[in-house]
Amino acid sequence: LWQLLPRPKSQPPLVWHWIPFLGSAATYGRDPIGFFRQCREKYGNCFTFILLGKRVTVTLGTRGNDYVLGGKHTQLAAEDVYSPLTTPVFGKDVVYDCPNEKLMEQKRFVKVSLTIDKFRAYVGMIEDEIKGYLETDPKFRVYQMDDINEWGAFPVLEVFSEMTILTASRTLQGREIRERLTKDYAQVYHDLDHGFTPLHWMIPNLPLPSYRKRDAAQAKMSAFYQSILRHRREHPEEHQDDDVMASLMKQRYRDGTPLRDHEIAHILIALLMAGQHTSSSSLAWTMLHIADRQDIQEALYEEQVKHFGTPDGGLRDITYDELRDLKVLDAVVRETLRLHPPIHSIMRMAHEDIPVPATLAAPSEDVTYVVPKGDIVMASPIVSQLDPTVWENAETWEPLRWYDDKGVAAQAHKQYNEGEKIDFGFGLVSKGTVSPYLPFGAGRHRCIGEQFAYLQISTAICALIRRLELKLEGNFPKSDYESMMVQPLPCKILYRRRKFD
Ligand code: HEM
C-alpha cells in the first residue's frame, strides 16, 4: 500500500514489488539483465528497486554508466558497498578496508609491477603452464593418448578455473608461491573462494561452516604470505625474485612509510581473487564461442600458422610483441567481453543527495530526479554493450565487427569518444566513462588488471588452439547469474589433439 502513496516527483520511480523486505531480489538475482531491460521499458533509464531491505537506484545507458563510474568518490563510495564481501576474504587495511586515497596508492604500487617487460616474460610461463596441464591433468586423458583421432570431453568451468589459477599464480605471484599455493594451500584457497559468494556479501556473518572456513582460510593465507615475506627479508641472498611481492616490498606510501607485511599479504590475496573469477569466466565464454564457431576457430588457427609457422610445418613460441598483432585473436576476446562482461552490476553508496542529469532521465522539463543519500547506486555497462541502438545484431557473437572494413564497432565507439585515440591493437578500448563498451569499468575504480587479463586470456587461447580442435557438446550454455561473476552453466567442450603437437 505504501507503494501507492504519492511520492515526490524528484524521486526516481520505484519498481513495484509484493514482498516488502525481499523487494525485487528474486527477479534481479535470477536474471539481472532481463530485469534491467524490463524496468527500462517501464520506467526509463533511472529507477529504484528494493533489494533485501536496501534501496538501489539504477542508472542505465552510456549516461548512466558515466553517472556512477565518473562520480566523485566523496559523493559515491565503492567501499561501503563492497567491503562486507571483500574485507573478510582479502583481509584488513587494503582495497575497501581503507580510505579511498590509500586504495589509489595501492593500485599504483601494483601497476608498477605490471609492466611490458614483465608481460614479455609472462607469455612463455603461461604457455608452459597450459601445455603442462594438458599433458598431465586427468581431465585430458584423451590428449595424452597416442591416437590423435579420438575425441574427448572436458568440463568447462573446472578446466578454465584451474588454468587461470595456475597461470595467474605462476606469473603474478611468482614460482615459489605458485608451487606452494597449488599443492599445500589448495584447500585453503578453496575455502577462501567459497566465502566469495553473493550470500556472503548480503549476509557477511552467519554461524555456518562456510563462514568459519572462510575466516580460518583468510588467517592461514595471510600467515602463509607473511612467512614468505619474513624469509625474504631475513635471507635476501636466497631471493632474487622479480615478482609482485618483491616489487611491493620496495614501495612507499606518499608519507614515506613502507607497506606493512600484512598489507602486502592482503594485496596479494586481493589480486588472486580479483583476477580469478573474472579471467576464468571470460576464458570459458571465449572458448565456448570458439568451439561453437568453426569458421572463427579456423581463422584463429590460420593466424597462428601465418605468424608463427616454421618451414618444417611446426609453430614457434608465442611472443608478447607478436601477440599484439593478432587481429582475429584480439577481436575474439573483445567480442566475448562485450557479450559476457563478468561483472554485471557496478555499485556505489550515495553519501549525499545527488541530482540526476536531465540528459540521463527526468520526469519533466522543470523537475530533475535526485538520488537520496543512503541509496546504493548501480550501473550495468552490459546493458549498453547489448543495446541494439548501438550495436548491429547486438546479441550475436560476431568478432568480425571489431576489424572488418566497415569498422562497425569502431564507428559505434567513436560516436561516444570523440577525439580520443582508439587503440584497437590489444586490450584497451576507452578511458572515458561515457562509453557503450566498459567491460573493465572506468574512472577511479577502473580495473588495473586489464592488460594482464588480456595477455593471460590471449596466450591461453593461442596455447589451446595450437594443440586442440574443439566442438560444442550440446547446446550453447546459458548464463549463470547466481555465482559471483556471470559464468556459463555447467557444460562440456569436445576436443581432439591437433597434429602439430
Ligand atoms: C576493478 C573487470 C581482471 C584487479 C575492476 C572493475 C571491473 C573489472 C568492471 C571495476 C569495478 C568497479 O568499478 O566497481 C575485470 C575483468 C577482468 C578483470 C572483466 C578480466 C577479464 C582483473 C585482474 C586483476 C584485477 C586479472 C588483478 C591482477 C582489479 C582491481 C580493481 C578492478 C585491483 C580496482 C578496484 C577499485 O579500484 O575499486 N575490474 N577485471 N582485475 N580490477 Fe578487474
Coordinates of C-alpha atoms in Angstrom, one line a residue, residues 230-411:
R230 CA 59.8 -12.7 6.6
H231 CA 62.0 -15.3 5.0
R232 CA 62.8 -13.0 2.1
R233 CA 63.8 -10.2 4.5
E234 CA 65.9 -12.4 6.7
H235 CA 67.7 -14.2 3.7
P236 CA 67.8 -11.6 0.9
E237 CA 70.7 -13.6 -0.7
E238 CA 68.4 -16.5 -1.4
H239 CA 65.7 -14.4 -3.1
Q240 CA 66.4 -12.7 -6.4
D241 CA 62.7 -12.9 -7.3
D242 CA 61.2 -10.4 -9.6
D243 CA 57.5 -10.9 -8.7
V244 CA 54.8 -8.6 -7.4
M245 CA 55.7 -9.4 -3.8
A246 CA 59.3 -8.3 -4.4
S247 CA 58.0 -5.1 -6.0
L248 CA 55.6 -4.3 -3.2
M249 CA 58.4 -4.8 -0.6
K250 CA 60.2 -1.8 -2.2
Q251 CA 57.2 0.6 -2.4
R252 CA 56.5 3.5 -0.1
Y253 CA 53.2 5.4 0.6
R254 CA 53.3 9.1 -0.1
D255 CA 54.1 9.9 3.5
G256 CA 57.2 7.8 3.3
T257 CA 56.0 4.7 5.2
P258 CA 56.6 1.2 3.6
L259 CA 53.8 -1.3 3.3
R260 CA 53.4 -3.4 6.3
D261 CA 53.7 -7.2 5.9
H262 CA 50.0 -7.9 6.4
E263 CA 49.1 -5.2 3.8
I264 CA 51.4 -6.9 1.2
A265 CA 49.9 -10.3 2.1
H266 CA 46.4 -8.9 1.7
I267 CA 47.1 -7.1 -1.6
L268 CA 48.3 -10.4 -3.0
I269 CA 45.2 -12.2 -1.8
A270 CA 43.1 -9.4 -3.4
L271 CA 44.9 -9.8 -6.7
L272 CA 44.4 -13.5 -6.7
M273 CA 40.7 -13.2 -6.0
A274 CA 40.0 -10.1 -8.3
G275 CA 41.6 -11.8 -11.3
Q276 CA 40.4 -15.4 -10.7
H277 CA 36.6 -15.4 -11.4
T278 CA 36.8 -12.5 -13.9
S279 CA 39.5 -14.1 -16.1
S280 CA 38.3 -17.7 -15.8
S281 CA 34.8 -16.9 -16.8
S282 CA 36.0 -14.8 -19.7
L283 CA 38.3 -17.6 -20.9
A284 CA 35.4 -20.1 -20.5
W285 CA 33.0 -18.0 -22.6
T286 CA 35.6 -17.3 -25.3
M287 CA 36.5 -21.0 -25.7
L288 CA 32.8 -21.9 -25.8
H289 CA 32.2 -19.4 -28.7
I290 CA 35.3 -20.7 -30.5
A291 CA 34.1 -24.3 -30.1
D292 CA 30.7 -23.1 -31.5
R293 CA 32.0 -21.2 -34.5
Q294 CA 34.2 -23.4 -36.7
D295 CA 34.9 -20.6 -39.1
I296 CA 36.5 -18.4 -36.4
Q297 CA 38.3 -21.4 -34.9
E298 CA 39.9 -22.0 -38.3
A299 CA 40.7 -18.3 -38.7
L300 CA 42.4 -18.3 -35.3
Y301 CA 44.5 -21.4 -36.2
E302 CA 45.5 -19.9 -39.6
E303 CA 46.5 -16.7 -37.8
Q304 CA 48.9 -18.8 -35.7
V305 CA 50.3 -20.5 -38.7
K306 CA 50.7 -17.2 -40.6
H307 CA 52.6 -15.5 -37.7
F308 CA 54.4 -18.4 -36.0
G309 CA 54.7 -21.1 -38.7
T310 CA 58.1 -22.6 -39.2
P311 CA 59.5 -24.1 -42.5
D312 CA 59.2 -27.7 -41.1
G313 CA 55.4 -27.2 -40.5
G314 CA 55.7 -26.5 -36.8
L315 CA 54.8 -23.4 -34.7
R316 CA 57.5 -21.5 -32.8
D317 CA 56.9 -19.9 -29.4
I318 CA 54.5 -17.0 -29.0
T319 CA 56.0 -13.6 -28.1
Y320 CA 54.2 -10.7 -26.4
D321 CA 55.0 -8.3 -29.2
E322 CA 53.7 -10.5 -31.9
L323 CA 50.6 -11.4 -29.8
R324 CA 49.6 -7.7 -30.0
D325 CA 49.4 -8.0 -33.9
L326 CA 46.9 -10.9 -33.9
K327 CA 43.7 -9.2 -35.1
V328 CA 41.4 -12.2 -35.0
L329 CA 42.6 -13.1 -31.5
D330 CA 42.1 -9.6 -30.3
A331 CA 38.6 -9.4 -31.8
V332 CA 37.6 -12.7 -30.3
V333 CA 38.4 -11.6 -26.7
R334 CA 37.0 -8.1 -27.2
E335 CA 33.7 -9.5 -28.6
T336 CA 33.4 -12.0 -25.7
L337 CA 33.8 -9.3 -23.2
R338 CA 31.1 -7.3 -24.9
L339 CA 28.6 -10.1 -24.7
H340 CA 29.8 -11.6 -21.4
P341 CA 31.4 -9.0 -19.1
P342 CA 31.9 -11.0 -15.9
I343 CA 30.7 -8.1 -13.7
H344 CA 27.0 -7.2 -14.5
S345 CA 26.4 -4.6 -11.7
I346 CA 28.8 -1.9 -10.5
M347 CA 27.8 -0.3 -7.2
R348 CA 28.4 2.7 -5.1
M349 CA 26.8 4.2 -1.9
A350 CA 25.4 7.8 -2.2
H351 CA 26.9 9.9 0.6
E352 CA 24.7 12.8 -0.1
D353 CA 21.6 13.7 -2.2
I354 CA 22.8 13.6 -5.9
P355 CA 20.9 15.1 -8.8
V356 CA 20.5 13.0 -11.9
P357 CA 21.4 15.0 -15.1
A358 CA 18.3 15.6 -17.3
T359 CA 20.3 14.1 -20.2
L360 CA 20.1 10.7 -18.3
A361 CA 16.5 10.8 -17.1
A362 CA 14.0 13.4 -15.9
P363 CA 10.3 13.2 -15.0
S364 CA 9.5 16.5 -16.7
E365 CA 11.2 19.6 -18.2
D366 CA 11.3 21.6 -14.9
V367 CA 11.9 18.7 -12.5
T368 CA 15.0 16.5 -12.2
Y369 CA 15.4 13.3 -10.3
V370 CA 17.6 13.3 -7.1
V371 CA 19.1 10.1 -5.8
P372 CA 18.7 10.4 -2.0
K373 CA 21.6 10.0 0.4
G374 CA 22.0 6.3 1.6
D375 CA 20.8 4.8 -1.7
I376 CA 23.0 2.2 -3.4
V377 CA 23.6 3.5 -6.9
M378 CA 24.1 0.9 -9.6
A379 CA 25.3 0.9 -13.2
S380 CA 25.2 -2.0 -15.6
P381 CA 27.5 -1.5 -18.6
I382 CA 26.4 -4.8 -20.1
V383 CA 23.0 -3.1 -20.9
S384 CA 24.7 -0.7 -23.2
Q385 CA 27.1 -3.4 -24.5
L386 CA 24.0 -5.2 -25.7
D387 CA 22.0 -2.2 -26.8
P388 CA 20.6 -2.7 -30.3
T389 CA 20.6 1.0 -31.0
V390 CA 24.4 1.0 -30.6
W391 CA 25.4 -2.4 -32.0
E392 CA 24.2 -4.2 -35.1
N393 CA 22.9 -7.7 -34.2
A394 CA 23.7 -6.9 -30.6
E395 CA 23.0 -10.3 -29.2
T396 CA 25.2 -12.2 -31.7
W397 CA 28.8 -13.1 -31.0
E398 CA 30.5 -11.7 -34.1
P399 CA 34.2 -10.9 -33.7
L400 CA 34.3 -9.6 -37.3
R401 CA 32.5 -6.5 -36.1
W402 CA 35.8 -5.3 -34.5
Y403 CA 38.0 -5.4 -37.5
D404 CA 36.0 -5.6 -40.7
D405 CA 36.5 -2.8 -43.3
K406 CA 33.3 -1.1 -42.3
G407 CA 34.6 -0.9 -38.7
V408 CA 31.0 -1.1 -37.4
A409 CA 32.1 -1.3 -33.8
A410 CA 34.8 1.3 -34.2
Q411 CA 32.1 3.6 -35.5

